[in-house]
CSV table of C-alpha atoms and ligand atoms in Angstrom, one decimal:
chain,number,residue,atom,x,y,z
A,192,MET,CA,-111.3,-128.6,303.1
A,193,GLU,CA,-114.1,-131.8,302.5
A,194,LEU,CA,-115.2,-132.4,306.3
A,195,GLU,CA,-115.1,-129.1,307.8
A,196,GLY,CA,-117.1,-128.9,310.6
A,197,LYS,CA,-117.7,-132.4,311.0
A,198,CYS,CA,-115.7,-134.8,313.8
A,199,ALA,CA,-114.8,-138.1,313.5
A,200,LEU,CA,-113.9,-140.7,316.1
A,201,ILE,CA,-111.5,-143.6,314.7
A,202,THR,CA,-110.1,-146.3,316.8
A,203,GLY,CA,-106.5,-147.5,316.1
A,204,GLY,CA,-105.2,-144.3,315.1
A,205,SER,CA,-101.6,-144.3,316.7
A,206,ARG,CA,-99.8,-146.0,313.7
A,207,GLY,CA,-100.7,-147.6,310.0
A,208,ILE,CA,-103.5,-146.7,308.5
A,209,GLY,CA,-105.3,-145.2,311.6
A,210,ALA,CA,-102.4,-143.1,311.9
A,211,ALA,CA,-103.1,-141.9,308.0
A,212,LEU,CA,-106.5,-141.0,308.9
A,213,VAL,CA,-106.2,-139.6,311.4
A,214,GLU,CA,-103.7,-137.0,309.3
A,215,LYS,CA,-106.0,-136.8,306.4
A,216,PHE,CA,-109.2,-136.1,308.0
A,217,VAL,CA,-107.4,-133.1,309.9
A,218,ALA,CA,-106.2,-132.1,306.5
A,219,ALA,CA,-110.0,-131.9,305.2
A,220,GLY,CA,-110.7,-130.1,307.8
A,221,CYS,CA,-112.4,-132.3,310.5
A,222,ASP,CA,-111.4,-132.5,314.2
A,223,VAL,CA,-110.1,-136.3,314.8
A,224,GLY,CA,-110.2,-138.5,318.6
A,225,PHE,CA,-108.2,-141.0,317.9
A,226,THR,CA,-107.4,-144.0,320.3
A,227,TYR,CA,-104.6,-146.7,320.8
A,228,ARG,CA,-104.0,-149.6,323.1
A,229,SER,CA,-100.0,-149.2,323.9
A,230,SER,CA,-98.7,-146.6,321.9
A,231,GLN,CA,-98.9,-143.8,324.3
A,232,GLU,CA,-95.2,-142.2,323.2
A,233,GLN,CA,-96.9,-142.4,319.4
A,234,ALA,CA,-100.4,-141.2,319.8
A,235,GLU,CA,-99.7,-138.3,322.1
A,236,ALA,CA,-97.0,-137.3,319.1
A,237,LEU,CA,-99.1,-137.3,316.6
A,238,ALA,CA,-101.5,-135.4,318.2
A,239,LYS,CA,-99.5,-132.7,319.2
A,240,SER,CA,-98.2,-132.7,315.9
A,241,LEU,CA,-101.5,-131.6,314.6
A,242,SER,CA,-102.8,-129.8,317.2
A,243,ALA,CA,-100.8,-127.2,315.5
A,244,SER,CA,-103.1,-127.1,312.5
A,245,GLY,CA,-105.4,-125.1,314.3
A,246,ARG,CA,-108.3,-128.4,314.3
A,247,LYS,CA,-109.0,-130.2,317.6
A,248,VAL,CA,-107.1,-133.3,317.8
A,249,LYS,CA,-107.2,-135.8,320.7
A,250,ALA,CA,-105.6,-139.4,321.8
A,251,TYR,CA,-107.3,-141.6,323.8
A,252,ALA,CA,-105.8,-144.6,325.7
A,253,SER,CA,-108.6,-147.1,325.1
A,254,ASP,CA,-109.1,-150.5,324.7
A,255,ALA,CA,-112.1,-150.9,321.7
A,256,SER,CA,-112.0,-154.8,322.6
A,257,ASP,CA,-113.5,-153.6,326.1
A,258,TYR,CA,-117.5,-152.9,326.0
A,259,ASN,CA,-117.1,-150.8,329.1
A,260,GLU,CA,-114.1,-148.4,327.9
A,261,ALA,CA,-116.1,-148.5,324.6
A,262,GLU,CA,-119.0,-146.6,326.4
A,263,ALA,CA,-116.7,-144.3,328.6
A,264,LEU,CA,-114.5,-143.7,325.5
A,265,VAL,CA,-117.6,-142.4,323.3
A,266,GLN,CA,-119.2,-140.2,326.7
A,267,GLU,CA,-115.4,-138.5,326.8
A,268,PHE,CA,-115.7,-137.9,323.2
A,269,LEU,CA,-118.8,-136.3,323.0
A,270,THR,CA,-117.9,-134.1,326.0
A,271,ASP,CA,-114.9,-133.3,324.4
A,272,PHE,CA,-116.1,-132.2,320.8
A,273,GLY,CA,-119.5,-132.1,321.1
A,274,LYS,CA,-121.1,-134.2,318.9
A,275,LEU,CA,-119.9,-137.0,316.6
A,276,ASP,CA,-120.2,-137.2,312.8
A,277,THR,CA,-118.0,-140.2,311.8
A,278,LEU,CA,-117.2,-143.1,313.7
A,279,ILE,CA,-114.2,-145.7,312.0
A,280,ASN,CA,-114.1,-148.7,313.8
A,281,ASN,CA,-110.3,-149.6,312.7
A,282,ALA,CA,-108.5,-151.1,315.3
A,283,GLY,CA,-107.6,-155.0,314.0
A,284,ILE,CA,-105.2,-157.4,315.0
A,285,THR,CA,-103.8,-160.2,313.2
A,286,LYS,CA,-102.4,-163.6,315.1
A,287,ASP,CA,-102.0,-166.3,312.7
A,288,THR,CA,-101.7,-169.8,312.0
A,289,LEU,CA,-103.2,-173.1,310.5
A,290,MET,CA,-106.6,-174.4,312.2
A,291,LEU,CA,-104.3,-177.3,313.2
A,292,ARG,CA,-101.9,-175.1,315.5
A,293,MET,CA,-104.4,-171.9,316.5
A,294,SER,CA,-104.8,-172.0,320.3
A,295,GLU,CA,-108.2,-170.7,321.9
A,296,ALA,CA,-106.6,-168.1,322.7
A,297,GLN,CA,-106.1,-167.1,320.1
A,298,TRP,CA,-109.0,-167.1,317.8
A,299,ASP,CA,-110.9,-165.3,320.8
A,300,ASP,CA,-108.0,-162.5,320.8
A,301,VAL,CA,-108.5,-161.5,317.2
A,302,ILE,CA,-112.5,-162.1,317.5
A,303,HIS,CA,-112.9,-159.6,320.4
A,304,VAL,CA,-110.3,-156.8,318.7
A,305,ASN,CA,-111.3,-157.3,315.8
A,306,LEU,CA,-115.2,-158.0,315.6
A,307,LYS,CA,-116.5,-157.0,319.3
A,308,SER,CA,-115.1,-154.3,318.9
A,309,VAL,CA,-117.5,-153.3,316.0
A,310,PHE,CA,-120.3,-153.5,318.0
A,311,ASN,CA,-118.7,-152.0,321.0
A,312,LEU,CA,-117.9,-149.0,319.7
A,313,THR,CA,-121.0,-148.6,317.1
A,314,LYS,CA,-123.4,-149.5,320.5
A,315,HIS,CA,-122.5,-146.7,321.8
A,316,ALA,CA,-121.6,-144.1,318.9
A,317,ILE,CA,-125.0,-144.7,317.2
A,318,LYS,CA,-127.1,-142.7,320.1
A,319,PRO,CA,-125.5,-139.5,319.3
A,320,MET,CA,-125.9,-140.2,315.7
A,321,ILE,CA,-129.7,-141.1,315.9
A,322,ARG,CA,-130.7,-138.1,317.7
A,323,ALA,CA,-128.7,-135.8,315.5
A,324,GLN,CA,-130.6,-138.1,312.3
A,325,ASN,CA,-126.6,-138.0,310.7
A,326,GLY,CA,-123.8,-140.1,311.4
A,327,VAL,CA,-121.6,-141.9,309.3
A,328,ILE,CA,-120.1,-145.2,310.6
A,329,LEU,CA,-116.8,-147.4,308.3
A,330,ASN,CA,-116.0,-150.7,309.2
A,331,MET,CA,-112.3,-151.8,308.4
A,332,SER,CA,-112.8,-155.2,307.0
A,333,SER,CA,-110.2,-157.2,304.6
A,334,VAL,CA,-110.4,-158.9,301.2
A,335,VAL,CA,-109.6,-162.3,303.7
A,336,GLY,CA,-112.8,-161.4,305.1
A,337,VAL,CA,-114.3,-161.5,301.7
A,338,PHE,CA,-112.1,-164.5,300.1
A,339,GLY,CA,-110.7,-166.1,303.2
A,340,ASN,CA,-107.1,-166.9,303.6
A,341,ALA,CA,-105.4,-170.3,304.6
A,342,GLY,CA,-103.4,-169.4,308.1
A,343,GLN,CA,-106.5,-166.6,309.1
A,344,ALA,CA,-109.2,-168.7,310.0
A,345,ASN,CA,-109.4,-165.8,312.7
A,346,TYR,CA,-108.9,-163.0,311.1
A,347,ALA,CA,-111.4,-163.8,307.9
A,348,ALA,CA,-114.3,-164.9,310.3
A,349,SER,CA,-113.6,-161.6,312.4
A,350,LYS,CA,-113.7,-159.6,309.1
A,351,ALA,CA,-116.0,-161.5,307.2
A,352,GLY,CA,-118.3,-160.9,310.6
A,353,ILE,CA,-117.3,-157.2,310.1
A,354,ILE,CA,-119.5,-157.6,306.4
A,355,GLY,CA,-122.8,-158.6,307.8
A,356,PHE,CA,-123.0,-156.5,310.8
A,357,THR,CA,-122.2,-153.3,308.8
A,358,LYS,CA,-125.1,-154.5,305.8
A,359,SER,CA,-127.5,-155.0,308.8
A,360,ILE,CA,-126.6,-151.7,310.4
A,361,ALA,CA,-127.0,-150.0,307.2
A,362,LYS,CA,-130.2,-151.3,307.4
A,363,GLU,CA,-131.7,-150.4,311.0
A,364,LEU,CA,-130.5,-146.9,310.8
A,365,GLY,CA,-131.1,-145.9,306.8
A,366,SER,CA,-134.2,-144.7,308.3
A,367,ARG,CA,-132.3,-142.2,310.7
A,368,ASN,CA,-130.0,-141.3,308.0
A,369,VAL,CA,-127.2,-143.0,309.5
A,370,ARG,CA,-124.8,-144.5,307.2
A,371,CYS,CA,-122.6,-147.8,307.7
A,372,ASN,CA,-120.3,-149.3,305.2
A,373,ALA,CA,-117.7,-151.8,304.9
A,374,ILE,CA,-113.8,-151.0,303.8
A,375,ALA,CA,-111.9,-154.4,302.4
A,376,PRO,CA,-108.4,-152.9,302.1
A,377,GLY,CA,-105.9,-155.7,300.1
A,378,PHE,CA,-102.6,-155.2,301.2
A,379,ILE,CA,-101.8,-152.2,302.6
A,380,GLU,CA,-98.0,-150.8,303.6
A,381,THR,CA,-97.9,-151.2,307.7
A,382,ASP,CA,-96.4,-152.9,310.3
A,383,MET,CA,-98.8,-156.0,309.8
A,384,THR,CA,-98.1,-156.3,306.5
A,385,HIS,CA,-94.0,-155.7,307.4
A,386,GLN,CA,-94.9,-158.8,309.4
A,387,LEU,CA,-95.1,-160.9,306.1
A,388,ASP,CA,-91.9,-162.6,304.4
A,389,GLU,CA,-90.9,-161.8,301.4
A,390,LYS,CA,-92.2,-164.9,299.8
A,391,THR,CA,-95.6,-164.5,300.9
A,392,LYS,CA,-95.5,-160.9,299.5
A,393,GLU,CA,-94.3,-162.0,296.3
A,394,GLY,CA,-96.7,-164.5,296.0
A,395,PHE,CA,-99.5,-161.8,296.5
A,396,LEU,CA,-98.0,-159.1,294.5
A,397,ALA,CA,-98.7,-162.0,291.4
A,398,ASN,CA,-102.1,-162.0,291.9
A,399,ILE,CA,-102.5,-158.0,292.3
A,400,PRO,CA,-103.1,-156.3,289.2
A,401,LEU,CA,-101.5,-153.0,289.8
A,402,LYS,CA,-98.0,-155.1,291.1
A,403,ARG,CA,-97.6,-152.8,294.7
A,404,LEU,CA,-98.9,-152.8,298.2
A,405,ALA,CA,-101.1,-149.7,299.0
A,406,LYS,CA,-99.7,-146.5,300.9
A,407,ALA,CA,-102.1,-145.9,303.9
A,408,ASP,CA,-103.1,-142.9,302.5
A,409,GLU,CA,-104.8,-144.2,299.4
A,410,VAL,CA,-107.8,-146.0,302.4
A,411,ALA,CA,-107.7,-142.4,304.3
A,412,ASP,CA,-108.7,-141.0,300.7
A,413,LEU,CA,-111.5,-143.1,300.1
A,414,CYS,CA,-112.7,-142.9,304.0
A,415,ILE,CA,-112.6,-138.8,303.9
A,416,PHE,CA,-115.0,-139.3,299.8
A,417,LEU,CA,-117.3,-141.7,302.2
A,418,SER,CA,-117.5,-139.9,305.1
A,419,SER,CA,-118.0,-136.3,303.1
A,420,ASP,CA,-122.0,-135.5,302.0
A,421,ARG,CA,-120.5,-136.5,298.7
A,422,ALA,CA,-121.0,-140.6,299.4
A,423,SER,CA,-124.7,-139.4,300.9
A,424,TYR,CA,-126.8,-142.1,299.0
A,425,ILE,CA,-123.6,-144.8,299.9
A,426,THR,CA,-124.7,-146.7,302.8
A,427,GLY,CA,-124.5,-151.2,303.2
A,428,GLN,CA,-121.6,-151.4,300.6
A,429,THR,CA,-118.5,-153.3,300.9
A,430,ILE,CA,-115.9,-151.1,299.3
A,431,SER,CA,-112.5,-153.2,298.3
A,432,ILE,CA,-109.7,-151.3,297.9
A,433,CYS,CA,-107.0,-153.5,296.7
A,434,GLY,CA,-105.2,-152.9,293.6
A,435,GLY,CA,-107.8,-155.3,291.6
A,436,LEU,CA,-106.3,-158.2,294.4
A,437,ASN,CA,-108.3,-161.5,293.6
A,438,MET,CA,-107.1,-164.2,295.9
B,156,LIG,P1,-101.3,-152.1,312.3
B,156,LIG,O1,-100.3,-150.9,312.0
B,156,LIG,O2,-101.0,-152.8,313.1
B,156,LIG,O3,-102.3,-150.7,314.0
B,156,LIG,C1,-103.1,-151.3,314.4
B,156,LIG,C2,-104.0,-150.1,315.2
B,156,LIG,O4,-104.6,-150.6,316.0
B,156,LIG,C3,-102.8,-149.8,316.0
B,156,LIG,O5,-102.8,-148.3,316.2
B,156,LIG,C4,-103.3,-150.1,317.4
B,156,LIG,O6,-102.8,-149.9,318.9
B,156,LIG,C5,-104.6,-150.1,317.7
B,156,LIG,N1,-105.3,-151.3,318.7
B,156,LIG,C6,-104.5,-152.7,317.9
B,156,LIG,N2,-105.2,-153.1,318.9
B,156,LIG,C7,-106.4,-151.9,319.8
B,156,LIG,C8,-107.7,-152.2,320.7
B,156,LIG,N3,-107.7,-153.8,321.1
B,156,LIG,N4,-107.8,-151.2,320.9
B,156,LIG,C9,-107.4,-150.5,320.6
B,156,LIG,N5,-106.6,-150.0,320.0
B,156,LIG,C10,-105.8,-151.1,319.1
B,156,LIG,O7,-102.8,-152.2,311.5
B,156,LIG,P2,-103.1,-151.4,310.4
B,156,LIG,O8,-102.3,-152.3,309.3
B,156,LIG,O9,-102.6,-150.1,310.3
B,156,LIG,O10,-104.6,-152.2,310.0
B,156,LIG,C11,-105.5,-151.5,310.5
B,156,LIG,C12,-107.0,-151.9,310.2
B,156,LIG,O11,-107.2,-152.2,309.0
B,156,LIG,C13,-107.4,-153.1,310.9
B,156,LIG,O12,-108.4,-153.1,310.9
B,156,LIG,C14,-106.8,-154.2,309.9
B,156,LIG,O13,-107.1,-155.8,310.0
B,156,LIG,C15,-107.5,-154.0,308.7
B,156,LIG,N6,-106.8,-154.2,307.3
B,156,LIG,C16,-105.2,-153.7,307.0
B,156,LIG,C17,-104.3,-154.5,306.0
B,156,LIG,C18,-103.0,-154.1,305.7
B,156,LIG,O14,-102.7,-154.7,304.5
B,156,LIG,N7,-102.3,-153.7,306.6
B,156,LIG,C19,-105.1,-155.2,305.3
B,156,LIG,C20,-106.5,-155.2,305.2
B,156,LIG,C21,-107.4,-155.0,306.4
B,156,LIG,P3,-101.4,-149.2,319.5
B,156,LIG,O15,-100.6,-148.7,318.7
B,156,LIG,O16,-101.2,-149.1,321.1
B,156,LIG,O17,-101.3,-151.0,319.5
């Protein structure tokens, strides 16, 4: 019960890494609010099944890329939960294609959902954290934001942007005891990586010393540690969880 008594808000909790975060945070004693954009049935079912544990768990329909929706979400979360200890900016999408073929819409969509969302949620979440002189923000970046990747210029730019944002927020808010770190997952088994063709996957596996993709639970365990008081001196970092992948 490492997160007993804490409250977390997680974006994109209906599937994949986000759903693993929701489940593991609840199991660690945390009350959790999480968002989804379109998977209402899945999100409501997850919230219902986890509520049986006795923890408070609530799903919110909220588009993280929309500034006004993010503001309303944080207000509603605070009314429902009373405080906000951890914000995890996890929601993300890919619209992969080579630069020659990339449309303006493919660029804008990925930057809005992956990067502007992090600004939107952080902007409103830090007010109660500063007041409480306590808070943790975790931003889901990617190894692709660190190394770049052909066919993912939009995604890589959004994820690299998150790293610069994270370091800046850590510097701005360290004196208020608000910590901010980025996570850089490698290849995790979710819907996002199921879209990859076998040849691409084999190529990645050849460069992963641990010779497998990660489970979403493994990312969740890292986030639990970073949210806990045991990580009280860690801020402004980008922590890779990638099986040793060197792209
Ligand atoms: P996923 O399985 O595709 O799930 C994405 C989640 O984000 C879903 O819950 C989705 O909600 C939500 N979402 C998408 N757009 C949203 C929006 N505008 N507002 C609110 N929620 C939104 O993805 P994943 O693989 O778990 O990835 C989670 C995060 O980790 C992403 O930021 C991704 O870039 C990052 N990451 C993933 C990997 C990987 O290998 N999987 C590697 C590195 C980094 P709906 O269900 O309603 O669509």
